[in-house]
Short mmCIF file of C-alpha atoms and ligand atoms in Angstrom, two decimals:
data_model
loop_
_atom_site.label_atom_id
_atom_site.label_comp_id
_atom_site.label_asym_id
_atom_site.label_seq_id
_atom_site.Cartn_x
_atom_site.Cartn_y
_atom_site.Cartn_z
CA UNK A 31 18.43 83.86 45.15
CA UNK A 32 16.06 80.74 45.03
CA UNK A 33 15.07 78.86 41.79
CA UNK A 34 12.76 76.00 40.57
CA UNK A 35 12.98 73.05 42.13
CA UNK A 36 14.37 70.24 40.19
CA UNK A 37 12.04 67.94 38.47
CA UNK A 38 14.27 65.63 37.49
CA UNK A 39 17.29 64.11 38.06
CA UNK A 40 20.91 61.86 36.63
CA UNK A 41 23.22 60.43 38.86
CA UNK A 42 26.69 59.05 37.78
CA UNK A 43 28.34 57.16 39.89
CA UNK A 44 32.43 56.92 39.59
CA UNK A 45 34.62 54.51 41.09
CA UNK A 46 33.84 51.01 42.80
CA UNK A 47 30.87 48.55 43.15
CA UNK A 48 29.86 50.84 46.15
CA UNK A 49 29.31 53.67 44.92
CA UNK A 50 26.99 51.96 42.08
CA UNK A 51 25.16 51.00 44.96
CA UNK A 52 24.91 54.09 46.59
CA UNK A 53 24.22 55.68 42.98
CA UNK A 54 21.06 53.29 42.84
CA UNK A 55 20.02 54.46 46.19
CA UNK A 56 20.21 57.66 45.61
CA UNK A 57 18.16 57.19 42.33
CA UNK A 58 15.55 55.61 44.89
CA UNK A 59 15.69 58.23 47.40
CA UNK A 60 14.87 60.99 44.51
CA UNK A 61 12.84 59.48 42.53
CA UNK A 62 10.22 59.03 46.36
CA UNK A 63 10.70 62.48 46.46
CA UNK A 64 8.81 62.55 42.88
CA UNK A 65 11.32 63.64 40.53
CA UNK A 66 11.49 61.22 37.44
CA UNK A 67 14.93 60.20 36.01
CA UNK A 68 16.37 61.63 32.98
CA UNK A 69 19.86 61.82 30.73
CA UNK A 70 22.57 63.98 31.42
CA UNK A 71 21.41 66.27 29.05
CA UNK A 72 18.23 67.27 30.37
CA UNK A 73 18.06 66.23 33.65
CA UNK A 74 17.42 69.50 36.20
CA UNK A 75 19.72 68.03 39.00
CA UNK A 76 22.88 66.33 38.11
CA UNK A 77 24.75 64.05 41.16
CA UNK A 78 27.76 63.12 40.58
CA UNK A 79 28.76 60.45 42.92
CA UNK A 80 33.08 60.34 43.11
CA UNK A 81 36.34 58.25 43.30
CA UNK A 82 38.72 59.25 45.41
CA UNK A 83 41.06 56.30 45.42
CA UNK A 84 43.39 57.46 42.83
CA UNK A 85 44.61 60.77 41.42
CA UNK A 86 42.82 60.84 37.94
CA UNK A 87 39.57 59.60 39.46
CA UNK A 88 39.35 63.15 41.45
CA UNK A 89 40.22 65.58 39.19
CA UNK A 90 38.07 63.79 36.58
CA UNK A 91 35.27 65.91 38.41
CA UNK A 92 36.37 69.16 37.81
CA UNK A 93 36.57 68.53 34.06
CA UNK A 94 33.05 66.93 33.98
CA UNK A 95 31.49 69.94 35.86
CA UNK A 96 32.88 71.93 33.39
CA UNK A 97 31.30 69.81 30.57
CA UNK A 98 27.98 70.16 32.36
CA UNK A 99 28.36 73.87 32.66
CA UNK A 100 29.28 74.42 28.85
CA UNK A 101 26.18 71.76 27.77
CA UNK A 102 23.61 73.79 29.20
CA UNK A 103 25.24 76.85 27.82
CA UNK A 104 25.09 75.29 24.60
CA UNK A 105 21.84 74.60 24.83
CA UNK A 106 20.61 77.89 25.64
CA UNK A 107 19.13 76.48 29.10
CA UNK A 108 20.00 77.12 32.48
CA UNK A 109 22.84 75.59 34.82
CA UNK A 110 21.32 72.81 35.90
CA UNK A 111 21.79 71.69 39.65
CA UNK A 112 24.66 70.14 40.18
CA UNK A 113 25.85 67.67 43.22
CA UNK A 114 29.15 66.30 44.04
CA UNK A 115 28.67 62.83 46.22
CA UNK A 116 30.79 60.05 46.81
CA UNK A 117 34.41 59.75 48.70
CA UNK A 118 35.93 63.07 46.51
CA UNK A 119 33.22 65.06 48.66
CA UNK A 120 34.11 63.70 51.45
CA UNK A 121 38.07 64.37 51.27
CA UNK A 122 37.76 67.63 49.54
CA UNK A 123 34.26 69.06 50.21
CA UNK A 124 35.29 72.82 51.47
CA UNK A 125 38.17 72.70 48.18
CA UNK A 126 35.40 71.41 46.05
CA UNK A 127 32.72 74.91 46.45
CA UNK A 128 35.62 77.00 46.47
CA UNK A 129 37.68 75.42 43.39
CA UNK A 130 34.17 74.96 41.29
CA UNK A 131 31.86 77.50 41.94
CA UNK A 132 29.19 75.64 39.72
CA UNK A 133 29.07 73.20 42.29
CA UNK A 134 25.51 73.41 44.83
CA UNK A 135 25.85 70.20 47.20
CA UNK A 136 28.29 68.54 48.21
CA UNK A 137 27.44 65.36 50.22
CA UNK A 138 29.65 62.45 51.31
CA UNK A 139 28.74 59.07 50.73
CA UNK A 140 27.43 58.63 54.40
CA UNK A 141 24.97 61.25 54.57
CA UNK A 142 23.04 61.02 51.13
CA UNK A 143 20.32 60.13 53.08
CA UNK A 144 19.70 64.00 53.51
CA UNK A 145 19.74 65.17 49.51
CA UNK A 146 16.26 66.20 49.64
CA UNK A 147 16.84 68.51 52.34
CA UNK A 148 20.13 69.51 50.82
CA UNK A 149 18.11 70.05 47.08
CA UNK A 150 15.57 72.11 49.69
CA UNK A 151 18.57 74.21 50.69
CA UNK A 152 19.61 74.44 47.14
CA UNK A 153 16.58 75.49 45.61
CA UNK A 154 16.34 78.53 48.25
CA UNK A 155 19.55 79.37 46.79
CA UNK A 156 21.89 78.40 49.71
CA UNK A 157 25.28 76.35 49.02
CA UNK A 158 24.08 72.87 50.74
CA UNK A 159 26.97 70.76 51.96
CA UNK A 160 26.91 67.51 54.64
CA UNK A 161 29.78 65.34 55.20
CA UNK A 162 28.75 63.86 58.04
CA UNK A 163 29.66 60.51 59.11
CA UNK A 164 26.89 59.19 61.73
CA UNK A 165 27.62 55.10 61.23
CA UNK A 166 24.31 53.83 59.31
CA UNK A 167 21.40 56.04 59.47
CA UNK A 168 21.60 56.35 56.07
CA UNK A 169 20.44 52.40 55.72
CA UNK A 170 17.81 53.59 57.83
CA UNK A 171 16.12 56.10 56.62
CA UNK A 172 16.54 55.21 52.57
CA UNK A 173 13.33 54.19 50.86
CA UNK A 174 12.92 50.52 50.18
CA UNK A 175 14.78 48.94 46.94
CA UNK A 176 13.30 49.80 43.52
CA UNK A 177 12.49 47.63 40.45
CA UNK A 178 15.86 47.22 38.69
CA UNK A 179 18.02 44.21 36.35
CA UNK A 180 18.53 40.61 37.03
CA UNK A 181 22.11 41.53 39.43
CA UNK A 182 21.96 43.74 42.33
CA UNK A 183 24.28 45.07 44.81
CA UNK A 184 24.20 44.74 48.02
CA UNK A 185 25.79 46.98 50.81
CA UNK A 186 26.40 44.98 53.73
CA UNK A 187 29.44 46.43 55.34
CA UNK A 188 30.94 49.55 54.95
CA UNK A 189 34.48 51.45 55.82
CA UNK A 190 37.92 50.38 56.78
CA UNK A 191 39.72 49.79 59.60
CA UNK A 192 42.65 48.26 57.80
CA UNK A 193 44.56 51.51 57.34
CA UNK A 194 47.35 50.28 54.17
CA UNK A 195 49.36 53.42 53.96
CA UNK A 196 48.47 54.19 50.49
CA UNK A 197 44.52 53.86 50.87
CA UNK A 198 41.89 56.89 51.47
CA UNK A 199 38.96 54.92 51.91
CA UNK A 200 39.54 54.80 55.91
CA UNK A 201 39.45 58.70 55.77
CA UNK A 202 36.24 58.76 52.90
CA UNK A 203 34.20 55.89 54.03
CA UNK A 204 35.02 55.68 57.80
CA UNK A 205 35.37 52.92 60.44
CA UNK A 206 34.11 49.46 59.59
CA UNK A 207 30.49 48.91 60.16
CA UNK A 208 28.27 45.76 59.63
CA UNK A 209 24.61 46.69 58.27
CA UNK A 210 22.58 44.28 60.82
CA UNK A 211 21.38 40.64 60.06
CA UNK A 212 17.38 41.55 59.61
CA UNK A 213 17.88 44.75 57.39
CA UNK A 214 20.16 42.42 55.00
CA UNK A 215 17.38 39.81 55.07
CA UNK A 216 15.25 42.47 54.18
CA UNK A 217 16.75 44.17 51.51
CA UNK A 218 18.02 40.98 49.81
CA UNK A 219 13.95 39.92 49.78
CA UNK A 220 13.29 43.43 48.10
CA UNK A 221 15.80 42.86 45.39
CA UNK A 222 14.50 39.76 44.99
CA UNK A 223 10.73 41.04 44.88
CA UNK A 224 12.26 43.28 41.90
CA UNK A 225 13.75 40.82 39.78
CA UNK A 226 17.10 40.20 41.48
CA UNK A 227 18.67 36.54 40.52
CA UNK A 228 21.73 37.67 42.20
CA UNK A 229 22.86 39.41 44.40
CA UNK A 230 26.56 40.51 45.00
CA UNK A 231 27.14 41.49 48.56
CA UNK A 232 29.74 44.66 48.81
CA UNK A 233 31.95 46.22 51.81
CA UNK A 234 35.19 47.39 51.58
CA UNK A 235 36.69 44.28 53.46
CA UNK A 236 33.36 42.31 52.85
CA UNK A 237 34.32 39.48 54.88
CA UNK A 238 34.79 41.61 58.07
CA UNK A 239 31.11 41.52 58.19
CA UNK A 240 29.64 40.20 61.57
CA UNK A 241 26.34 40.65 63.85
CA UNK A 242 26.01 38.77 66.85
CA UNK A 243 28.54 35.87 66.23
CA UNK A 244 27.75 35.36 63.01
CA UNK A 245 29.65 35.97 60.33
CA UNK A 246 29.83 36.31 56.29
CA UNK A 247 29.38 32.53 55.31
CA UNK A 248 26.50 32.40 57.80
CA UNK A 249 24.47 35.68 55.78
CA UNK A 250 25.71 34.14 52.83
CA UNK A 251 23.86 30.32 53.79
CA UNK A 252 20.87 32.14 54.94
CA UNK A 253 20.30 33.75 51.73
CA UNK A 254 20.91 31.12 49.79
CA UNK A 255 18.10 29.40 51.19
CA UNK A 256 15.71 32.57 49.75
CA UNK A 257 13.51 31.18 47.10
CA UNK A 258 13.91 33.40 43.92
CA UNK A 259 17.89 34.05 44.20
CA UNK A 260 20.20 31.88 42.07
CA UNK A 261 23.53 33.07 42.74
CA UNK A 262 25.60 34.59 45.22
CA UNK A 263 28.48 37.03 44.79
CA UNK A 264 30.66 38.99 47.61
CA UNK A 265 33.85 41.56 47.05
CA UNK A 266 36.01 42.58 48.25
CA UNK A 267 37.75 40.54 50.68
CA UNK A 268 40.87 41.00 52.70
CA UNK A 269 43.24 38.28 53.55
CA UNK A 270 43.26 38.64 57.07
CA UNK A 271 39.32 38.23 57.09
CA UNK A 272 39.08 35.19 55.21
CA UNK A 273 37.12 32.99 58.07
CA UNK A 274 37.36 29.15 57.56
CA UNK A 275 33.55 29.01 56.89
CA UNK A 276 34.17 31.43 54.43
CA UNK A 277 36.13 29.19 52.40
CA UNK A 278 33.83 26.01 53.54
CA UNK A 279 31.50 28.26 51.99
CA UNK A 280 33.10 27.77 48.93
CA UNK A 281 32.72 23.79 49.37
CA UNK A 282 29.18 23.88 50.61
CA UNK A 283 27.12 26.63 49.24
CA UNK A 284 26.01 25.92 45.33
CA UNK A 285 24.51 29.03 45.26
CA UNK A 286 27.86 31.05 46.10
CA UNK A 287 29.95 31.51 42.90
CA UNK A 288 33.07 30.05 42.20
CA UNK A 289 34.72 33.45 42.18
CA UNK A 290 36.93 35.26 45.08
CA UNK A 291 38.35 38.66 44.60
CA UNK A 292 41.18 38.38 47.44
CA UNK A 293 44.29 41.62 46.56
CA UNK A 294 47.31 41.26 47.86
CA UNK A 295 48.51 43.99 46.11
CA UNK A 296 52.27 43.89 45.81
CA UNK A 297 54.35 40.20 45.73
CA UNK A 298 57.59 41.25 48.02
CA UNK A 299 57.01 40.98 52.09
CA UNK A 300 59.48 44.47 52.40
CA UNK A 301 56.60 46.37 50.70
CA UNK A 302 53.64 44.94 51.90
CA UNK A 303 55.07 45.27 55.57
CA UNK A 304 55.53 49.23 54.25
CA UNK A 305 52.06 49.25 52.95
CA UNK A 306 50.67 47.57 56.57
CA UNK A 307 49.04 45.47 54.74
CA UNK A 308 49.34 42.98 57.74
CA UNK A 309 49.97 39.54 56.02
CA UNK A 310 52.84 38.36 54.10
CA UNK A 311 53.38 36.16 50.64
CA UNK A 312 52.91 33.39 52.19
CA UNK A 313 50.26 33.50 54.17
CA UNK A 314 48.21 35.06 51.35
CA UNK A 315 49.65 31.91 48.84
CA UNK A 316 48.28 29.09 51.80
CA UNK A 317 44.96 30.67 51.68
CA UNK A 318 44.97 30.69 48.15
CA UNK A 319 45.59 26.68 48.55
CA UNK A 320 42.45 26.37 50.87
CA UNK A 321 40.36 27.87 48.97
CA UNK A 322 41.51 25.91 46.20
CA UNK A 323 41.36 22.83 48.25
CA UNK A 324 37.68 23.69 48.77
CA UNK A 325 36.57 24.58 45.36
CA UNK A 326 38.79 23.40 42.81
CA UNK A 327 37.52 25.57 39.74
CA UNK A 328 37.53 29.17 41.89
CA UNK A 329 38.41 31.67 39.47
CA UNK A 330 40.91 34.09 41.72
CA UNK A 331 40.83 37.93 41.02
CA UNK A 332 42.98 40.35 42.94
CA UNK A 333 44.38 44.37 43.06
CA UNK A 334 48.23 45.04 42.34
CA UNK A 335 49.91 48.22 42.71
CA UNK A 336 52.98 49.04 41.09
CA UNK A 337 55.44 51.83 42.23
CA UNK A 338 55.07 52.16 45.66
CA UNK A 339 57.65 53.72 47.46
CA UNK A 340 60.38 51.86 47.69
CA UNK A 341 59.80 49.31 44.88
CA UNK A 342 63.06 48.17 43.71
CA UNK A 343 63.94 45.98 40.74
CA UNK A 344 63.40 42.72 42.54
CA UNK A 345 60.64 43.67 44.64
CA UNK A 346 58.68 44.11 41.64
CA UNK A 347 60.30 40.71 40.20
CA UNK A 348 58.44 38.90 43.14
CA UNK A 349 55.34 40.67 42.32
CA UNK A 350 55.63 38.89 39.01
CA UNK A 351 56.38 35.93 40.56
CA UNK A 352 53.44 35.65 42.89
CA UNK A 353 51.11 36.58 40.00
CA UNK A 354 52.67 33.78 38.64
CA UNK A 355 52.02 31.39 41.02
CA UNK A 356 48.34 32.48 41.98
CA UNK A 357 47.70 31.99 37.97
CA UNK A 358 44.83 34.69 37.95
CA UNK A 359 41.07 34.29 35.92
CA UNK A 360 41.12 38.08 36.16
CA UNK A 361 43.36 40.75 38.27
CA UNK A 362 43.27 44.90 38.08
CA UNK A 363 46.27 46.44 38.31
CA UNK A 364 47.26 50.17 38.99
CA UNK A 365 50.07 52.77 39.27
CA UNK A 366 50.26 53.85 43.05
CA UNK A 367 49.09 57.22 42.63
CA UNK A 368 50.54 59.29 45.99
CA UNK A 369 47.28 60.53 47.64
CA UNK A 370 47.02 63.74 50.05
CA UNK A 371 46.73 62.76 53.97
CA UNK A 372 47.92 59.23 53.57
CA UNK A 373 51.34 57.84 54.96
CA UNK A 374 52.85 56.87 52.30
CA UNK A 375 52.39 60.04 50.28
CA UNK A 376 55.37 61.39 52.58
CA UNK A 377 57.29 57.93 52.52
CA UNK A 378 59.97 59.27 49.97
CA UNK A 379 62.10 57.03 47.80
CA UNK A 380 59.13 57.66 44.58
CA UNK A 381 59.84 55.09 41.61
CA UNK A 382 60.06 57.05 38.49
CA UNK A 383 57.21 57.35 36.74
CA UNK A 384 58.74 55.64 33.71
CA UNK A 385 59.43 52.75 35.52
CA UNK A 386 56.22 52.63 37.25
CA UNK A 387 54.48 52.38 33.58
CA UNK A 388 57.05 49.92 32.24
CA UNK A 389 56.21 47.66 35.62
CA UNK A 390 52.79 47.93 34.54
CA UNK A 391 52.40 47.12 31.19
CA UNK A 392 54.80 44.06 32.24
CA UNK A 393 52.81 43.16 35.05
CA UNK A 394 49.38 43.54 32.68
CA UNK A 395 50.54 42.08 29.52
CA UNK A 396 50.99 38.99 32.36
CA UNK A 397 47.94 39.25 33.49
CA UNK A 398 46.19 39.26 30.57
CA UNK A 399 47.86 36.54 29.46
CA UNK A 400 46.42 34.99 32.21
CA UNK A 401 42.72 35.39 31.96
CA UNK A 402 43.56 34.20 28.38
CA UNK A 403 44.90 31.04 29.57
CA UNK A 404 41.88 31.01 32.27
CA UNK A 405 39.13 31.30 29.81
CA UNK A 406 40.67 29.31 27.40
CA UNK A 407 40.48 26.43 29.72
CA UNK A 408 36.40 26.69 29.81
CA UNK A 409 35.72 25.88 26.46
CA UNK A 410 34.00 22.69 26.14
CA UNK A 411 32.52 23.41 29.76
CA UNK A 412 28.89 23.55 30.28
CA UNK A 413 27.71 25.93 32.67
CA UNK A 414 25.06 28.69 33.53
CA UNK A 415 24.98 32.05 32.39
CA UNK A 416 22.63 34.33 33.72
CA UNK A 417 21.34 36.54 30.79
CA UNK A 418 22.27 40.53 31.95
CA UNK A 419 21.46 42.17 28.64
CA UNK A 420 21.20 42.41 24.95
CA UNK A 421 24.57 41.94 22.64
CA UNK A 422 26.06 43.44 19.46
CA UNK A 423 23.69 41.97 17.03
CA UNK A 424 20.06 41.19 16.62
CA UNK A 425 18.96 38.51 18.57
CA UNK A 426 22.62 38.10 20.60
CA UNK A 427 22.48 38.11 24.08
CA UNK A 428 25.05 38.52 26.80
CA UNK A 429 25.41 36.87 30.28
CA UNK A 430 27.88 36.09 33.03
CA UNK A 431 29.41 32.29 33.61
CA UNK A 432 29.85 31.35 37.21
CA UNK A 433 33.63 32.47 36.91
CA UNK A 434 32.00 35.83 36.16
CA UNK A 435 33.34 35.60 32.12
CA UNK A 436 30.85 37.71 29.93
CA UNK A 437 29.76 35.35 27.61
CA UNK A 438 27.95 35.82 23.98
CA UNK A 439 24.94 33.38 23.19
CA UNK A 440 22.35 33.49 20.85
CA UNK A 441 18.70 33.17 22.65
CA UNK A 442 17.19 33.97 25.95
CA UNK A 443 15.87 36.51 27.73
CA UNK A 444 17.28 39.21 30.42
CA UNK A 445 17.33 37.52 33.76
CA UNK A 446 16.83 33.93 32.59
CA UNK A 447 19.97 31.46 33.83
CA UNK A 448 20.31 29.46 31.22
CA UNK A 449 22.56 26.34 30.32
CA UNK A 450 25.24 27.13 27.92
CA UNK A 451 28.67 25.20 26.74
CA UNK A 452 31.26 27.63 25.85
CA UNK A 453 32.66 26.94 22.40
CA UNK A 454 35.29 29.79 21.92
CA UNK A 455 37.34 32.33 24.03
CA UNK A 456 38.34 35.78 23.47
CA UNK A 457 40.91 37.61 25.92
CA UNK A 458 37.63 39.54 27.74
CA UNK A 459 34.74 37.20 26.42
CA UNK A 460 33.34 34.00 25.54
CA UNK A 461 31.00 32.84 23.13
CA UNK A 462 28.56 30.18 24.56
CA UNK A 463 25.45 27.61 22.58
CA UNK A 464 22.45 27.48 24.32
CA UNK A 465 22.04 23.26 25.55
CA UNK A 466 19.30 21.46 26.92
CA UNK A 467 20.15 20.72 30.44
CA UNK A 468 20.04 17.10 31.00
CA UNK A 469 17.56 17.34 33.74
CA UNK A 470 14.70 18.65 32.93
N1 LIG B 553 38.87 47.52 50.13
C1 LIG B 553 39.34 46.96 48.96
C2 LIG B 553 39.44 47.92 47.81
C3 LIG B 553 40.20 49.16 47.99
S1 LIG B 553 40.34 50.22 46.62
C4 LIG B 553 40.61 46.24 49.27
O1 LIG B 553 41.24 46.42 50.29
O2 LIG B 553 41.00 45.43 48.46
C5 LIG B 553 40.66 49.14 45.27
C6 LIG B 553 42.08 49.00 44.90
O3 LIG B 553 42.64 50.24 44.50
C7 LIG B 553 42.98 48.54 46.00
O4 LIG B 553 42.89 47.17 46.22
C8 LIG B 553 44.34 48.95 45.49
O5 LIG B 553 44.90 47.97 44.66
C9 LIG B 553 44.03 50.19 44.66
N2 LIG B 553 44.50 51.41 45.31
C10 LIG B 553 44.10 51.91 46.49
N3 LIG B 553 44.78 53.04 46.78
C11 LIG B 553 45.64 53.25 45.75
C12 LIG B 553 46.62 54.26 45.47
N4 LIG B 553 46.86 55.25 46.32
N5 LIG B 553 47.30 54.16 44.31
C13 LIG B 553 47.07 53.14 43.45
N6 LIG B 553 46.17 52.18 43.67
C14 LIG B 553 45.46 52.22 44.81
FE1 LIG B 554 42.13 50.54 51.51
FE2 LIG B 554 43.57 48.65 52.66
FE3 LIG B 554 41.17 49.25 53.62
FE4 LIG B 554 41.38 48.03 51.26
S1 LIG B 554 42.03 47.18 53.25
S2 LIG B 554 40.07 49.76 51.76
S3 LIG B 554 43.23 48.90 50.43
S4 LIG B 554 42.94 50.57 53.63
FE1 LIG B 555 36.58 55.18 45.17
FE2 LIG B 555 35.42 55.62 47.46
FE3 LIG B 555 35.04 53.35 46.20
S1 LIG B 555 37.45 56.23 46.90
S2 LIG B 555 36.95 53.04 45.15
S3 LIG B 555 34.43 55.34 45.50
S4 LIG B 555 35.19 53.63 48.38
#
């Protein structure tokens, strides 16, 4: 049976810096088609773009369909369309239309290039689904970048090779792929055309990125000499990909923030060997030194998981230990959540979950004591924060320091970098005064 076509449209994107990208694009992509954006409540097609990457993120969706569902009943107005994107419809996209019947598309996060022809299919009152994987025609056939805030994302290299026995993003995002040089150029031009003052460049291991001999720190110096863009950002990295003019990067380019998200997930080389991560302790704690070496003030970020299989005691001890010795301005930290199709969700030897949560409310309560002792140590600096949005109270604005602190100022405008000295700390923000920089 068909219906209307959708007029208008919400997307909500789940999960990592990615799929915020790829929720933006596929705002773009609708909103060519002519359909104007809305709020959940009202808007005639809802996409909901998913997480995959741990067990709560997936079944999340099912209980947020069902929301939708009972809203619009509520309401006394029809189902609206709905759309499950993102790495969930990838993995599960046959389980998906048969566990949620509500459900009309079903797209994975390499073919949302197609949703108008899948809302087409919709509207004549088929089932649409595409899970294709065809390595970047999406990039290609995706409208050019919209008006949007003062930070943008930046896809510029997508999947993973890296195959850690816990991970499903080889399986939902595919092999590693570079986007090519020009169409990086391009876009970052766009987003700077639209406001962008920075730009953080994403891929799953971001500094696997290459065309034609070059790599990373060679996109990174090329865009840093674009007029318009103050500030550089890339995540996330993987050890084994850290180049040396990466981290000269670090050194060389002003432009390119003093801030490296590097994981190394787990602090003992018996599980990191069973999660193939494919470095050890040490290795990751030398590069940590070089990259100190070459920018002294580098805020370090990183992923843990606690609980893997295996994890005795003392292996988690030397996860403790190497957060200890990294001293971390920020870190996320998670409960390995077993997940279907993966190695290690047949390893055996599970840690009980009640140890799992005590390991990670020790291993947080650490790191937050941490980024305590991280932003503490930037009071009295003077720095620039680039102004993202309003705060709080009349008047207050909020913006990001180089070490990528929020911090609370009074003054300014969205988008404008200003100079700021921070003059308290909190454990997850700053408060900053406005100063005159000296030169001007
Ligand atoms: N490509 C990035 C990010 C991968 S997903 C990287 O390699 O760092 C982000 C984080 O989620 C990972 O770094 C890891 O810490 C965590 N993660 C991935 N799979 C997980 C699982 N099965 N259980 C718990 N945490 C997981
Ligand atoms: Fe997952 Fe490992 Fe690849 Fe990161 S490097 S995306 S954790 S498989
Ligand atoms: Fe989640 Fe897929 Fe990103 S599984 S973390 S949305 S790559």
């Amino acid at each position: 049976m068909s219906r209307a076509a959708p007029k208008s449209f919400h997307v909500k994107s789940f999960g990592c810096q990615m799929n915020v990208y790829d929720g933006a694009r596929m705002g773009e992509l609708l909103a060519s088609e002519g359909m104007a954006e809305a709020d959940a409540d009202s808007a005639d097609l809802i996409v909901l773009n998913t997480c995959h990457i741990r067990e709560k993120a997936a079944e999340k969706i099912y209980s947020d369909i069902g929301r939708i569902v009972k809203r619009a009943d509520t309401a006394g107005r029809g189902k609206p369309m709905i759309a499950v994107a993102g790495c969930v419809a990838q993995a599960e996209g046959a389980e998906i239309s048969k566990r949620a019947k509500a459900v009309d598309i079903v797209v994975g996060p390499q073919a949302y290039h197609n949703l108008p022809g899948l809302v087409r299919a919709a509207t004549a009152g088929g089932r649409a689904l595409d899970t294709d994987m065809p390595a970047l025609s999406k990039f290609e056939s995706l409208p050019r970048r919209r008006k949007q805030g003062p930070t943008a994302f930046l896809t510029v290299q997508e999947g993973c090779d890296k195959f850690c026995t816990y991970c499903v993003v080889p399986y939902t995002r595919g092999a590693e792929i570079s986007r090519p040089w020009h169409a990086l150029i391009d876009e970052a031009k766009a987003l700077i055309d639209n406001g962008a003052v920075e730009i953080s460049l994403l891929g799953q291991n971001v500094n696997a990125w290459a065309d034609g001999g070059r790599g990373l720190h060679d996109l990174i110096e090329a865009l840093a000499a674009l007029p318009g863009l103050a500030r550089i950002r890339y995540t996330t990295s993987h050890p084994n990909d850290m180049a040396d003019g990466l981290i000269a990067a670090h050194r060389d380019i002003d432009k390119l923030m003093p801030f490296l998200h590097l994981p190394v997930q787990a602090g003992s080389d018996r599980i990191l060997k069973a999660m193939n991560r494919g470095h050890d302790v040490a290795g990751y704690l030398r590069l940590i030194d070089r990259v100190r070496a070459a920018r002294p003030d580098i805020a370090v970020s990183g992923d843990y998981i606690v609980g893997f299989p295996g994890e005795s005691d003392a292996d988690f001890e030397d996860t403790l230990a190497v957060v200890r010795a990294i001293g971390h301005a920020q870190a996320f930290s998670f409960k390995y959540s077993p997940r279907p199709g993966t190695p290690a969700a047949t390893m055996g030897d599970p840690v009980a979950p009640e140890v799992a949560d005590e390991r990670l409310q020790r291993l947080q309560a650490l790191l937050a004591e941490q980024q305590m002792a991280f932003n503490r140590a930037t009071i009295g600096k003077r720095c620039e924060v680039l102004i993202e949005r309003t705060g709080k109270r009349p008047g207050q604005m909020l913006g990001k320091s180089p070490w990528l602190q929020s911090v609370l100022i009074d003054g300014g405008a969205i988008g404008d970098l200003v100079t700021v000295e921070i003059t308290a700390a909190g454990p997850l923000s700053m408060n900053g005064q406005v100063r005159t920089p000296a030169f001007v």
